[in-house]
CSV table of C-alpha atoms in Angstrom, one decimal:
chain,number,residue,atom,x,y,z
A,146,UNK,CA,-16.6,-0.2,23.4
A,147,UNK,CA,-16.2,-1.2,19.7
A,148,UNK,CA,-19.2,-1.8,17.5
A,149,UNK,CA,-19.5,-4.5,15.0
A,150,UNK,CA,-21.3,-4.3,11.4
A,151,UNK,CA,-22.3,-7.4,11.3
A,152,UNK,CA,-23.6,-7.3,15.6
A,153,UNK,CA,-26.1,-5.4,17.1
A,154,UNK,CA,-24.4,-5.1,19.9
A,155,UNK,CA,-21.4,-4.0,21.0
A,156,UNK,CA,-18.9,-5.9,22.8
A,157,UNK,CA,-15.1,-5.0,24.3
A,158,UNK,CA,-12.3,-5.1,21.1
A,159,UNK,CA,-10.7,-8.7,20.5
A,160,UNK,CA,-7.7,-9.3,22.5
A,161,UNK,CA,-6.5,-12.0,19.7
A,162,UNK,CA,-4.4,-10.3,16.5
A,163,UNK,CA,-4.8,-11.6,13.3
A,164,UNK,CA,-2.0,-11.2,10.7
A,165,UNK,CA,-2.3,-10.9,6.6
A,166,UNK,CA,-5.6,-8.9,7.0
A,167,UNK,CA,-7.3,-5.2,6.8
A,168,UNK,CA,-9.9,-3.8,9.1
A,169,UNK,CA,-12.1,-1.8,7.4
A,170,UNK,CA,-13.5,0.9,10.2
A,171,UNK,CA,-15.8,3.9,11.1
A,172,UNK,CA,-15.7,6.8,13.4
A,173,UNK,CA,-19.5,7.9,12.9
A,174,UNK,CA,-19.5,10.9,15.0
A,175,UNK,CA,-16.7,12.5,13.3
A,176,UNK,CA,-17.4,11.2,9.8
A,177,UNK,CA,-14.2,9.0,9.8
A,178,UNK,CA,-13.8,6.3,7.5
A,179,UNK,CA,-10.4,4.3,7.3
A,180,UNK,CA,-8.3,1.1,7.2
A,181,UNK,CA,-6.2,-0.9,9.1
A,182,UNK,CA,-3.2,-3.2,7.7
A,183,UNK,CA,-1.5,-5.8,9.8
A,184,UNK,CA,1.0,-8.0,7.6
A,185,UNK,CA,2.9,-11.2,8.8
A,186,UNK,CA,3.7,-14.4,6.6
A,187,UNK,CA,2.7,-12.1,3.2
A,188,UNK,CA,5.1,-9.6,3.6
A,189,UNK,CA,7.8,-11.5,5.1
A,190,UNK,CA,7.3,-13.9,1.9
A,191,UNK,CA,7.2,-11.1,-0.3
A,192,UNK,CA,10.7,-9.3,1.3
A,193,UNK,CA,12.6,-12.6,1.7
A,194,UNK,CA,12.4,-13.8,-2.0
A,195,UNK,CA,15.7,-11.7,-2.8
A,196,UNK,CA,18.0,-11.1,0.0
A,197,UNK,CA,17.0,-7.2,0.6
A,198,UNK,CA,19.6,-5.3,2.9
A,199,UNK,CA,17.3,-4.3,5.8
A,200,UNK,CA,16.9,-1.0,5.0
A,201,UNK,CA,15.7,-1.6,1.5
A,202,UNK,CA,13.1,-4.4,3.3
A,203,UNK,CA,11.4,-1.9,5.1
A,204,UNK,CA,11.4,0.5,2.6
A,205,UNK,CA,9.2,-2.1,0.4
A,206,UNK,CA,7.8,-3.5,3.4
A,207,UNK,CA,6.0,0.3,3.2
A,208,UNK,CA,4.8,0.4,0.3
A,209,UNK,CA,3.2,-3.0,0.6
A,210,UNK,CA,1.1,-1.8,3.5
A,211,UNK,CA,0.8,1.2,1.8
A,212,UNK,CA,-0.6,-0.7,-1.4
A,213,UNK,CA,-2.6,-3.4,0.6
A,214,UNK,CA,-4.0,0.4,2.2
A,215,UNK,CA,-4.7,2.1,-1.3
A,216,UNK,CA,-5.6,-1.4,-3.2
A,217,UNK,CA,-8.4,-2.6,-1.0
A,218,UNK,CA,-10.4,0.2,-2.0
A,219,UNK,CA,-11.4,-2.0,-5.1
A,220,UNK,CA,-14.3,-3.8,-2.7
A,221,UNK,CA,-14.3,-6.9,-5.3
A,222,UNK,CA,-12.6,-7.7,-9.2
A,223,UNK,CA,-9.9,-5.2,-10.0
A,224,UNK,CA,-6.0,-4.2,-9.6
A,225,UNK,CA,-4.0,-1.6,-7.9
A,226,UNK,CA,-0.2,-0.8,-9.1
A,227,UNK,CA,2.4,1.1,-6.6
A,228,UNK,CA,5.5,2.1,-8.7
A,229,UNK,CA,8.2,4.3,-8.1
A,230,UNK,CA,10.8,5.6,-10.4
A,231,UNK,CA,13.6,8.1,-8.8
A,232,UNK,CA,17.3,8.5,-8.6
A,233,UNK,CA,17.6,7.5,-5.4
A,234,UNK,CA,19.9,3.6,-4.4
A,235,UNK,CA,16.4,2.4,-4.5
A,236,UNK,CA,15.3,3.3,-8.3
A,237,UNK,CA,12.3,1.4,-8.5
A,238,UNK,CA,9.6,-0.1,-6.4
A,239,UNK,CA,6.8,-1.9,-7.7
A,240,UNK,CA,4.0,-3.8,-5.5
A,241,UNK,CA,0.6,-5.2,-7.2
A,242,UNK,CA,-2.5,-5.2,-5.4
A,243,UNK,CA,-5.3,-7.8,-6.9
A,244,UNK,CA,-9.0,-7.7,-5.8
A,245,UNK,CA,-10.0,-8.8,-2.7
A,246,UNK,CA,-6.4,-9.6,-1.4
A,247,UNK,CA,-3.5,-10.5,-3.8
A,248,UNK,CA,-0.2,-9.1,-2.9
A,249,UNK,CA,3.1,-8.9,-4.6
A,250,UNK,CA,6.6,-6.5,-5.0
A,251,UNK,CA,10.0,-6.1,-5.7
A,252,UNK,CA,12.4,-3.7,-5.3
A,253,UNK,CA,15.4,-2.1,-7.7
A,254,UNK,CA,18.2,-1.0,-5.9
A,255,UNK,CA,21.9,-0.4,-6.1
A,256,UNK,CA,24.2,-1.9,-3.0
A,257,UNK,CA,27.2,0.6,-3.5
A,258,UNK,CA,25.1,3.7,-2.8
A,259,UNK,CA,23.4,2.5,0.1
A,260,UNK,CA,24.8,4.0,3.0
A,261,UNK,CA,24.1,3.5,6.8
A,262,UNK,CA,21.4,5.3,8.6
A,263,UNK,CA,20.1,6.4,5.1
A,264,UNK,CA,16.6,7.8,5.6
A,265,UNK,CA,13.7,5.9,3.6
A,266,UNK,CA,13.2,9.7,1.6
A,267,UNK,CA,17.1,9.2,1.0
A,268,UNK,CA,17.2,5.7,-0.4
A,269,UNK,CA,14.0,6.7,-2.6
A,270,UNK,CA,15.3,10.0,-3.8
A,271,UNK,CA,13.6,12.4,-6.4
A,272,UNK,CA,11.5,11.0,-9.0
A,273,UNK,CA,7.8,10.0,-9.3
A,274,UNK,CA,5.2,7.9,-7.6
A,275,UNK,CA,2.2,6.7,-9.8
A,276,UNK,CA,-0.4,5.0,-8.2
A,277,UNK,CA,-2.6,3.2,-11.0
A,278,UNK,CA,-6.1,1.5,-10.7
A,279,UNK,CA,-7.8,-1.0,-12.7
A,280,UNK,CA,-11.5,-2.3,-12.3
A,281,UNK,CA,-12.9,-5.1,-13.8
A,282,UNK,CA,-16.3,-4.5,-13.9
A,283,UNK,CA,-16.3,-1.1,-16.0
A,284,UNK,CA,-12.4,-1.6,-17.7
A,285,UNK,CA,-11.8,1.3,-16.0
A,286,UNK,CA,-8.8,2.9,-15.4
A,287,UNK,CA,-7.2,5.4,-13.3
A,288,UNK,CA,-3.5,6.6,-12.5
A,289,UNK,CA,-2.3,9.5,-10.2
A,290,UNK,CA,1.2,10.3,-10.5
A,291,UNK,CA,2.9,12.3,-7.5
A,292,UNK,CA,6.4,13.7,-7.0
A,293,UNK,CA,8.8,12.2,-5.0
A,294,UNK,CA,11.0,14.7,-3.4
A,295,UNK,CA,13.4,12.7,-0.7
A,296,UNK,CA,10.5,12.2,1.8
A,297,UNK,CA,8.9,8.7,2.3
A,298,UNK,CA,6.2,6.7,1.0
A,299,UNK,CA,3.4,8.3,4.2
A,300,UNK,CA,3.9,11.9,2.9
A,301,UNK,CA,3.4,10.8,-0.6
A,302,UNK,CA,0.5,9.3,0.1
A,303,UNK,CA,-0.5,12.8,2.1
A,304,UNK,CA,0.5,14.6,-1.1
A,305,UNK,CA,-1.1,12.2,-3.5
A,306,UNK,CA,-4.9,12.4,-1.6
A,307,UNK,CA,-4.0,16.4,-1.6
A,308,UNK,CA,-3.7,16.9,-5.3
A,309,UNK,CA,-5.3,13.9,-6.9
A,310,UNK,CA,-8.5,13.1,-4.6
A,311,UNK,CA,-8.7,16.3,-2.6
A,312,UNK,CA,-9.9,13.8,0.8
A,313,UNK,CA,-8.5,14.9,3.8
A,314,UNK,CA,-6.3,11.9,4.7
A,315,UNK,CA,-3.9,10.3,7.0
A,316,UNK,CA,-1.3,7.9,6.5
A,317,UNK,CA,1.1,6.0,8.7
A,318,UNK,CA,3.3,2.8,7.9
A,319,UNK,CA,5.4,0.7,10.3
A,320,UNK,CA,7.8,-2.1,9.4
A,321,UNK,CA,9.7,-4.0,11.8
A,322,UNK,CA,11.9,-7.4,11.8
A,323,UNK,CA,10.5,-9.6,14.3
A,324,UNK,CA,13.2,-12.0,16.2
A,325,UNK,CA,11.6,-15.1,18.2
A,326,UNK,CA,13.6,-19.1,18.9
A,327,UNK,CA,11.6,-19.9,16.0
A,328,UNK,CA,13.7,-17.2,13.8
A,329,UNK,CA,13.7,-14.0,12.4
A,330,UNK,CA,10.4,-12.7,10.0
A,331,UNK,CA,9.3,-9.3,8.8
A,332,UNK,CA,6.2,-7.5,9.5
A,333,UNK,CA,4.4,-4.3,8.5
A,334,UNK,CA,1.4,-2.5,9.5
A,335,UNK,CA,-0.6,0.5,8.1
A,336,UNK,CA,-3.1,2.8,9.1
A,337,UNK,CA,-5.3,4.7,6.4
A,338,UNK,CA,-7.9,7.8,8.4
A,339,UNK,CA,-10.1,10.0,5.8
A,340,UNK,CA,-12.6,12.2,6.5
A,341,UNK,CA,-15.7,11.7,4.3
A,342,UNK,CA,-18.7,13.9,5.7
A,343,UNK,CA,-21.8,13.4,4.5
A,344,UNK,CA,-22.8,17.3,4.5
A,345,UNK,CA,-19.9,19.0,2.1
A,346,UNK,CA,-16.5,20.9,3.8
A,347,UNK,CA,-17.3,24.2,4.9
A,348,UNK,CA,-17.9,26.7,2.0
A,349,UNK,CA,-15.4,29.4,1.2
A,350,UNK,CA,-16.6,32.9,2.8
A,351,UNK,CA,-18.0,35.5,0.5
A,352,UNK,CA,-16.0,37.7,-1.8
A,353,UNK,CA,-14.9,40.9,0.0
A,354,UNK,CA,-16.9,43.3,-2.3
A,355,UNK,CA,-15.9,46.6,-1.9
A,356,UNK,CA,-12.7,46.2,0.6
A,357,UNK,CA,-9.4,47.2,0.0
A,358,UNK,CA,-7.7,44.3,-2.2
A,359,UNK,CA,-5.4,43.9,0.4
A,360,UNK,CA,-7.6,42.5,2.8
A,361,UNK,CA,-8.2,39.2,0.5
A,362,UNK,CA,-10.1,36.4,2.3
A,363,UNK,CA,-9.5,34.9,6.3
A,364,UNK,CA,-7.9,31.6,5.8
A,365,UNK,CA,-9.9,28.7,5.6
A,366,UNK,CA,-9.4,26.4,9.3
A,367,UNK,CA,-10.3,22.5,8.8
A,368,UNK,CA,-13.1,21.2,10.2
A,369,UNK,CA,-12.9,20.2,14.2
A,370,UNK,CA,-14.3,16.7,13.3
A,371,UNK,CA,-11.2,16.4,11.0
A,372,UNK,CA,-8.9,18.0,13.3
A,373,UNK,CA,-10.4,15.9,16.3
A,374,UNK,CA,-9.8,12.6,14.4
A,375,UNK,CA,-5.9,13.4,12.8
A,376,UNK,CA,-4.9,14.2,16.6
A,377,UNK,CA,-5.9,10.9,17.7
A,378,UNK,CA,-4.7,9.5,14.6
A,379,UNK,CA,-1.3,10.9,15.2
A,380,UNK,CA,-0.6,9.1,18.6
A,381,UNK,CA,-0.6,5.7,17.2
A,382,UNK,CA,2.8,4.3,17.6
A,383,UNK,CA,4.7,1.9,15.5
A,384,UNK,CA,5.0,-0.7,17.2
A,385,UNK,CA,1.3,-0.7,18.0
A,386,UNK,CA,1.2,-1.4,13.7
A,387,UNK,CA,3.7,-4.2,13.9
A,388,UNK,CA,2.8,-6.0,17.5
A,389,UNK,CA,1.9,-9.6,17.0
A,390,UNK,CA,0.4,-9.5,20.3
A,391,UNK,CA,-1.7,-6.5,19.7
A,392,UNK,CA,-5.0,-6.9,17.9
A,393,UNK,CA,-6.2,-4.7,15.4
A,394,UNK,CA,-9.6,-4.1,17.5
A,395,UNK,CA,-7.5,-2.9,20.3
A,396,UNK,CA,-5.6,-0.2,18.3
A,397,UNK,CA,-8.4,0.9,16.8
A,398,UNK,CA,-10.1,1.0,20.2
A,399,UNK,CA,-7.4,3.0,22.2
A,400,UNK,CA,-7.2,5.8,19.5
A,401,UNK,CA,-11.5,6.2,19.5
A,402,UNK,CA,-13.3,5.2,22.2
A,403,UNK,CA,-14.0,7.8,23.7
A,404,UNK,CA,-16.3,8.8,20.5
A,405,UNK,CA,-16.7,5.3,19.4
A,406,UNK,CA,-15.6,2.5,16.5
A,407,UNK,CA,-17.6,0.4,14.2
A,408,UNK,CA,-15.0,-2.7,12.6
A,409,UNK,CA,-16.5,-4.4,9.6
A,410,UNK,CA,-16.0,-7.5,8.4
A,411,UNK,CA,-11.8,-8.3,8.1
A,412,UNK,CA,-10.3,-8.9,4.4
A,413,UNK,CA,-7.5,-11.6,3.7
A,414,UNK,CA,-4.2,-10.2,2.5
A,415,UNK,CA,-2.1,-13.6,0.9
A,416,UNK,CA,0.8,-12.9,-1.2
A,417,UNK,CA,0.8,-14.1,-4.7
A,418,UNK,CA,2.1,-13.8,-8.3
A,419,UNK,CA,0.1,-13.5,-11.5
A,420,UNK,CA,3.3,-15.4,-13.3
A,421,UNK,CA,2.3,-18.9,-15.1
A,422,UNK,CA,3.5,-20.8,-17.4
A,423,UNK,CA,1.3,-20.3,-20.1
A,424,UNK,CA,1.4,-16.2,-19.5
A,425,UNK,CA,4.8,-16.7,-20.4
A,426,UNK,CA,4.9,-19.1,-23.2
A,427,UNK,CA,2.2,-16.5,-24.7
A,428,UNK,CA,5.1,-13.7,-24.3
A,429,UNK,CA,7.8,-15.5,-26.2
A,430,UNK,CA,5.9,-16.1,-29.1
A,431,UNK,CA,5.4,-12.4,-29.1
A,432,UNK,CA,9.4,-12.3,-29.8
A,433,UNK,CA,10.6,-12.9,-33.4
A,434,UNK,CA,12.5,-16.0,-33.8
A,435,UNK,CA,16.2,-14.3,-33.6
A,436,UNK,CA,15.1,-12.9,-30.5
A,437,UNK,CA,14.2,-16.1,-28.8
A,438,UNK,CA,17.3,-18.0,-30.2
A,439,UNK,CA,19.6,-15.1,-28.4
A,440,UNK,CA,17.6,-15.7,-25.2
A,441,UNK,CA,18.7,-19.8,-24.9
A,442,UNK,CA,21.1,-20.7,-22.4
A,443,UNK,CA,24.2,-23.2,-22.4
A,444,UNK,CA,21.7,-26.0,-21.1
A,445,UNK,CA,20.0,-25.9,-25.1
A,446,UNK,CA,16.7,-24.0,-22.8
A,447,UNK,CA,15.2,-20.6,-22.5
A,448,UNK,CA,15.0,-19.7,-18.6
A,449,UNK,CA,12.6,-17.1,-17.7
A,450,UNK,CA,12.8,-15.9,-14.0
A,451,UNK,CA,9.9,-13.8,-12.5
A,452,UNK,CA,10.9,-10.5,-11.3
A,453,UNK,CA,8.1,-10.6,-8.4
A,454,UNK,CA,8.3,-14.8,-6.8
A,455,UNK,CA,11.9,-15.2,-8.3
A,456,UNK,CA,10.0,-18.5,-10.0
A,457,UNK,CA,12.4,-20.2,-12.5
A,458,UNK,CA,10.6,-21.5,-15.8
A,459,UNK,CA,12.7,-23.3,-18.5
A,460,UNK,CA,11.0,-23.8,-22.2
A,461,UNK,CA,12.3,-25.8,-25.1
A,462,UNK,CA,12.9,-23.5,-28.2
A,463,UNK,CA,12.0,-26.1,-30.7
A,464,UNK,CA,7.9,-25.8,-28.9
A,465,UNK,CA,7.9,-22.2,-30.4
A,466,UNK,CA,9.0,-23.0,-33.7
C-alpha cells in the first residue's frame, strides 16, 4: 500500500500518470527521503525550441530532470542553476530552475564532432559542473562545483552529493522520444533517493591505541537501511521514468512496498523564461552608445534573441538615445 500525507489512510497507488510534475516521497522505515520527476509538454518545449540532434536532446533532456530533481529542494521563492562547461561537442549546458516550478535550458554544441553512438560522458567531455542556488528569503547563496570527467550527468550528481553535501544519494535519469499518430514528443524522468536518518551515521571505531601502525582501522560498511534502499533503488528501469502510461505512485510502489511509501503533495513543473521586454531594454542601456549603434541590423532595428525560448525582440535605437 502507499500512504498519503495529506490521508489517514492508505489506499492502493494511482493507476493515472501525471506529466510536468515531482513526487516528493518517504521510505520511513529506512529513513529514505527522495523525489520523483516525470516530464512531458515542459521538456519537449524546452528541447524543441532549437532543432537538437537527438543525442544532444537527451543529453539536456538529463539535466532538466536532473535540475527539476536538485531545484525543487527550494520548498517556495528561490533559483537553482545547472551549468556545464567542458571540451566535449556539447561545451555548455545551462537549465534554470525557479521556485516552485519554472523550468528552462539550452544547450552549446558543435555538429562536426558529434559522432554516432557517442556516449552522453563523451558528448559532455572534461570540464566542470557547478550547481548554484539562490534563496529569496535570506539572499542566500550557494554553488558546488564538480568535475566532469567523460561520465554523465547521474554520476555527477553521485560525485557532487559525495564531496559537497556528504548525503548518501542516488540518482537516475531517463529520456526518451515518444512516437504516437499524433506525432513525435520528448519525455524525461528522474529519480532522486537520500538517506537522511534521524540518529547520525554510524561513528568511526576507536583509534587502535597501542597496535602495530599497520593495522590502521576496519573499513567503515554503510548502513543496511542505506544499502537496503539503493538496491531497490537500483532496479528501477528507464522506461518505468519515461512511461506515459505508468503513474508515478506505481513506480514508487513497486520499488517499496514491501517496507512502505508515503507520497506528498505533487509540485507543477511548467517551462518558462525569465526573458521580457523590459529586462532587456534595461540591458541595452547598460551598453555605451557605440555599442548599441554596432548592434542595429539592415532593417534600422536592434534584434535581441533569447538564448533559452529563442524569443525575437526588436527595439528602435532612437528610444535609447
Amino acid at each position: 500500500m502507499i500512504g498519503r500525507a495529506d490521508e489517514a489512510n492508505v489506499r492502493p497507488a494511482s493507476p493515472f500518470a501525471e506529466d510536468d510534475n515531482l513526487l516528493p516521497f518517504a521510505v520511513e522505515p529506512l529513513d529514505l527521503r527522495g523525489r520523483l520527476v516525470r516530464l512531458g509538454p515542459a521538456v519537449n518545449s524546452i528541447l524543441t525550441h532549437y532543432d537538437y540532434p537527438p543525442a544532444v536532446a537527451r543529453l539536456l533532456g538529463e539535466a532538466a530532470a536532473l535540475t527539476a530533481l536538485l531545484g525543487s529542494l527550494i520548498e517556495s521563492h528561490g533559483r537553482f542553476q545547472l551549468q556545464t562547461r567542458s571540451d566535449g561537442p556539447v561545451d555548455m549546458i545551462v537549465v534554470d530552475f525557479d521556485a516552485p516550478g519554472k523550468l528552462r535550458g539550452f544547450a552549446r554544441y558543435d555538429e562536426s564532432r558529434i559522432l554516432a553512438g557517442m556516449s552522453p560522458g563523451a558528448l559532455i567531455g572534461q570540464g566542470h559542473l557547478a550547481l548554484t542556488m539562490e534563496r529569496d528569503r535570506d539572499a542566500a547563496r550557494y554553488q558546488g562545483v564538480v568535475p566532469l570527467e567523460g561520465d554523465g550527468f547521474a554520476e555527477a550528481a553521485h560525485r557532487y552529493f559525495r564531496q559537497s553535501e556528504q548525503i548518501p544519494s542516488y540518482v537516475r535519469l531517463a529520456v526518451a522520444e515518444s512516437v504516437t499518430p499524433a506525432g513525435r514528443s520528448w519525455r524525461a524522468g528522474g529519480l532522486l533517493l537520500q538517506y537522511l536518518p534521524e540518529a547520525p551515521l554510524r561513528p568511526r571505531d576507536l583509534d587502535p591505541g597501542d597496535a602495530p601502525e599497520s593495522a590502521g582501522l576496519p573499513e567503515e560498511g554503510e548502513d543496511d537501511a542505506w544499502v537496503e534502499g539503493l538496491s531497490l533503488a537500483a532496479t528501477t528501469q528507464d522506461h518505468e521514468l519515461v512511461d506515459p502510461g505508468f503513474s508515478g505512485e506505481r513506480l514508487l510502489y513497486s520499488l517499496f512496498h514491501e517496507r512502505g511509501v508515503t507520497v506528498y503533495p505533487t509540485r507543477e513543473i511548467v517551462e518558462s523564461c525569465r526573458c521580457s521586454t523590459d529586462r532587456i531594454a534595461n540591458m541595452l542601456r547598460s551598453f555605451t552608445p557605440q555599442d548599441r549603434r554596432d548592434m542595429i541590423g539592415d532593417n534600422g532595428r536592434i534584434g535581441v534573441t533569447c538564448e533559452f525560448c529563442r524569443t525575437l525582440r526588436e527595439f528602435d535605437p532612437v528610444d535609447f538615445d
